[in-house]
CSV table of N, CA and C in Angstrom, one decimal:
chain,number,residue,atom,x,y,z
A,1,UNK,N,0.8,-1.2,0.0
A,1,UNK,CA,0.0,0.0,0.0
A,1,UNK,C,0.8,1.3,0.0
A,2,UNK,N,2.2,1.2,0.1
A,2,UNK,CA,3.0,2.4,0.2
A,2,UNK,C,2.9,3.2,-1.1
A,3,UNK,N,2.7,2.6,-2.3
A,3,UNK,CA,2.5,3.4,-3.5
A,3,UNK,C,1.2,4.2,-3.5
A,4,UNK,N,0.2,3.6,-2.8
A,4,UNK,CA,-1.1,4.3,-2.7
A,4,UNK,C,-1.0,5.5,-1.8
A,5,UNK,N,-0.2,5.3,-0.7
A,5,UNK,CA,0.0,6.4,0.2
A,5,UNK,C,0.8,7.5,-0.5
A,6,UNK,N,1.8,7.2,-1.2
A,6,UNK,CA,2.6,8.2,-1.9
A,6,UNK,C,1.8,8.9,-2.9
A,7,UNK,N,1.0,8.2,-3.7
A,7,UNK,CA,0.1,8.8,-4.7
A,7,UNK,C,-0.9,9.8,-4.0
A,8,UNK,N,-1.5,9.4,-2.9
A,8,UNK,CA,-2.4,10.3,-2.2
A,8,UNK,C,-1.7,11.5,-1.7
A,9,UNK,N,-0.5,11.4,-1.2
A,9,UNK,CA,0.2,12.5,-0.7
A,9,UNK,C,0.6,13.5,-1.8
A,10,UNK,N,1.0,12.9,-3.0
A,10,UNK,CA,1.3,13.7,-4.1
A,10,UNK,C,0.1,14.5,-4.6
A,11,UNK,N,-1.1,13.8,-4.6
A,11,UNK,CA,-2.3,14.5,-5.1
A,11,UNK,C,-2.7,15.6,-4.1
A,12,UNK,N,-2.6,15.3,-2.8
A,12,UNK,CA,-2.9,16.3,-1.8
A,12,UNK,C,-2.0,17.5,-1.9
A,13,UNK,N,-0.7,17.3,-2.1
A,13,UNK,CA,0.2,18.4,-2.3
A,13,UNK,C,-0.1,19.2,-3.5
A,14,UNK,N,-0.5,18.6,-4.6
A,14,UNK,CA,-0.9,19.3,-5.8
A,14,UNK,C,-2.1,20.1,-5.5
A,15,UNK,N,-3.1,19.6,-4.8
A,15,UNK,CA,-4.3,20.4,-4.5
A,15,UNK,C,-3.9,21.6,-3.6
A,16,UNK,N,-3.0,21.4,-2.7
A,16,UNK,CA,-2.5,22.5,-1.8
A,16,UNK,C,-1.9,23.5,-2.7
A,17,UNK,N,-1.1,23.1,-3.6
A,17,UNK,CA,-0.4,24.1,-4.5
A,17,UNK,C,-1.4,24.9,-5.4
A,18,UNK,N,-2.4,24.2,-5.9
A,18,UNK,CA,-3.3,24.9,-6.8
A,18,UNK,C,-4.5,25.5,-6.1
A,19,UNK,N,-4.8,25.1,-4.9
A,19,UNK,CA,-5.9,25.6,-4.2
A,19,UNK,C,-7.2,24.8,-4.5
A,20,UNK,N,-7.1,23.7,-5.3
A,20,UNK,CA,-8.2,22.9,-5.7
A,20,UNK,C,-8.7,22.1,-4.5
A,21,UNK,N,-10.0,22.1,-4.2
A,21,UNK,CA,-10.6,21.3,-3.2
A,21,UNK,C,-11.0,20.0,-3.8
A,22,UNK,N,-10.5,18.9,-3.2
A,22,UNK,CA,-10.8,17.6,-3.8
A,22,UNK,C,-10.9,16.5,-2.7
A,23,UNK,N,-11.8,15.6,-2.8
A,23,UNK,CA,-11.8,14.4,-1.9
A,23,UNK,C,-10.8,13.4,-2.5
A,24,UNK,N,-9.9,12.9,-1.7
A,24,UNK,CA,-8.9,11.9,-2.2
A,24,UNK,C,-9.2,10.6,-1.4
A,25,UNK,N,-9.6,9.6,-2.2
A,25,UNK,CA,-9.9,8.3,-1.6
A,25,UNK,C,-8.8,7.4,-1.9
A,26,UNK,N,-8.3,6.7,-0.8
A,26,UNK,CA,-7.2,5.8,-1.0
A,26,UNK,C,-7.6,4.5,-0.3
A,27,UNK,N,-7.4,3.4,-1.0
A,27,UNK,CA,-7.7,2.1,-0.5
A,27,UNK,C,-6.4,1.5,0.1
A,28,UNK,N,-6.6,1.0,1.4
A,28,UNK,CA,-5.5,0.3,2.0
A,28,UNK,C,-5.8,-1.2,2.0
A,29,UNK,N,-4.8,-1.9,1.6
A,29,UNK,CA,-5.0,-3.4,1.6
A,29,UNK,C,-4.2,-4.0,2.7
A,30,UNK,N,-4.5,-5.2,3.0
A,30,UNK,CA,-3.7,-5.9,4.1
A,30,UNK,C,-2.5,-6.6,3.5
A,31,UNK,N,-2.1,-7.6,4.2
A,31,UNK,CA,-0.9,-8.4,3.7
A,31,UNK,C,-1.3,-9.4,2.7
A,32,UNK,N,-2.6,-9.7,2.5
A,32,UNK,CA,-3.0,-10.7,1.5
A,32,UNK,C,-3.2,-12.1,2.0
A,33,UNK,N,-2.8,-12.4,3.2
A,33,UNK,CA,-2.9,-13.8,3.6
A,33,UNK,C,-4.3,-14.3,3.6
A,34,UNK,N,-5.3,-13.5,3.9
A,34,UNK,CA,-6.7,-13.9,3.9
A,34,UNK,C,-7.2,-14.0,2.4
A,35,UNK,N,-6.6,-13.3,1.5
A,35,UNK,CA,-7.0,-13.3,0.1
A,35,UNK,C,-6.6,-14.6,-0.6
A,36,UNK,N,-5.6,-15.3,-0.1
A,36,UNK,CA,-5.1,-16.5,-0.8
A,36,UNK,C,-6.1,-17.6,-0.9
A,37,UNK,N,-6.8,-17.9,0.1
A,37,UNK,CA,-7.9,-18.9,0.1
A,37,UNK,C,-8.9,-18.6,-0.9
A,38,UNK,N,-9.3,-17.3,-1.0
A,38,UNK,CA,-10.4,-16.9,-1.9
A,38,UNK,C,-9.8,-17.0,-3.4
A,39,UNK,N,-8.6,-16.7,-3.5
A,39,UNK,CA,-8.0,-16.8,-4.9
A,39,UNK,C,-7.9,-18.2,-5.3
A,40,UNK,N,-7.6,-19.1,-4.4
A,40,UNK,CA,-7.6,-20.6,-4.7
A,40,UNK,C,-9.0,-21.0,-5.2
A,41,UNK,N,-10.0,-20.6,-4.4
A,41,UNK,CA,-11.4,-20.9,-4.8
A,41,UNK,C,-11.8,-20.4,-6.2
A,42,UNK,N,-11.3,-19.2,-6.4
A,42,UNK,CA,-11.6,-18.6,-7.8
A,42,UNK,C,-11.0,-19.4,-8.9
A,43,UNK,N,-9.7,-19.8,-8.7
A,43,UNK,CA,-9.0,-20.6,-9.7
A,43,UNK,C,-9.6,-22.0,-9.9
A,44,UNK,N,-10.2,-22.6,-8.8
A,44,UNK,CA,-10.9,-23.9,-8.9
A,44,UNK,C,-12.3,-23.7,-9.5
A,45,UNK,N,-12.8,-22.5,-9.6
A,45,UNK,CA,-14.1,-22.3,-10.1
A,45,UNK,C,-15.2,-22.5,-9.0
A,46,UNK,N,-14.8,-22.4,-7.7
A,46,UNK,CA,-15.7,-22.6,-6.6
A,46,UNK,C,-16.2,-21.4,-6.0
A,47,UNK,N,-16.0,-20.2,-6.6
A,47,UNK,CA,-16.5,-19.0,-6.1
A,47,UNK,C,-18.1,-18.9,-6.3
A,48,UNK,N,-18.7,-18.3,-5.3
A,48,UNK,CA,-20.2,-18.2,-5.4
A,48,UNK,C,-20.5,-16.7,-5.7
A,49,UNK,N,-21.3,-16.5,-6.7
A,49,UNK,CA,-21.7,-15.1,-7.0
A,49,UNK,C,-22.7,-14.6,-6.0
A,50,UNK,N,-22.3,-13.6,-5.3
A,50,UNK,CA,-23.2,-13.0,-4.2
A,50,UNK,C,-23.8,-11.7,-4.7
A,51,UNK,N,-24.2,-11.6,-5.9
A,51,UNK,CA,-24.8,-10.4,-6.5
A,51,UNK,C,-26.1,-10.1,-5.7
A,52,UNK,N,-26.4,-8.9,-5.5
A,52,UNK,CA,-27.6,-8.5,-4.8
A,52,UNK,C,-28.5,-7.7,-5.8
A,53,UNK,N,-29.8,-7.8,-5.6
A,53,UNK,CA,-30.8,-7.1,-6.4
A,53,UNK,C,-30.6,-5.6,-6.3
A,54,UNK,N,-31.1,-4.8,-7.3
A,54,UNK,CA,-31.1,-3.4,-7.2
A,54,UNK,C,-31.8,-2.9,-5.9
A,55,UNK,N,-32.9,-3.6,-5.6
A,55,UNK,CA,-33.7,-3.2,-4.4
A,55,UNK,C,-32.9,-3.3,-3.2
A,56,UNK,N,-32.1,-4.4,-3.0
A,56,UNK,CA,-31.3,-4.6,-1.8
A,56,UNK,C,-30.2,-3.6,-1.8
A,57,UNK,N,-29.6,-3.3,-3.0
A,57,UNK,CA,-28.6,-2.3,-3.1
A,57,UNK,C,-29.1,-0.9,-2.6
A,58,UNK,N,-30.3,-0.5,-3.1
A,58,UNK,CA,-30.8,0.8,-2.8
A,58,UNK,C,-31.2,0.8,-1.3
A,59,UNK,N,-31.6,-0.3,-0.7
A,59,UNK,CA,-32.0,-0.4,0.7
A,59,UNK,C,-30.7,-0.1,1.5
A,60,UNK,N,-29.6,-0.8,1.1
A,60,UNK,CA,-28.3,-0.6,1.8
A,60,UNK,C,-27.8,0.8,1.7
A,61,UNK,N,-27.9,1.4,0.5
A,61,UNK,CA,-27.4,2.7,0.3
A,61,UNK,C,-28.2,3.8,1.1
A,62,UNK,N,-29.4,3.5,1.3
A,62,UNK,CA,-30.3,4.4,2.1
A,62,UNK,C,-29.8,4.6,3.5
A,63,UNK,N,-29.1,3.6,4.0
A,63,UNK,CA,-28.5,3.7,5.4
A,63,UNK,C,-27.2,4.4,5.5
A,64,UNK,N,-26.6,4.7,4.3
A,64,UNK,CA,-25.3,5.3,4.3
A,64,UNK,C,-25.5,6.8,4.6
A,65,UNK,N,-24.8,7.4,5.6
A,65,UNK,CA,-25.0,8.8,5.9
A,65,UNK,C,-24.5,9.7,4.8
A,66,UNK,N,-25.3,10.7,4.5
A,66,UNK,CA,-24.9,11.7,3.5
A,66,UNK,C,-24.0,12.8,4.2
A,67,UNK,N,-22.8,12.9,3.7
A,67,UNK,CA,-21.8,13.8,4.3
A,67,UNK,C,-21.7,15.0,3.4
């Protein structure tokens, strides 16, 4: 994740320089140990598609605070 941190800092510094107001979103990942089992399942074709309906998605989004 260090490259993501560096990119976010560069973007923030550029915004500071130009005065542009911007929301900078950065994803932090872990060490990947827990991802390995899921990757094995994917490669074996054992992944289950957990897609949700638009109705369920809208219901979930309604609970997200508006900032």
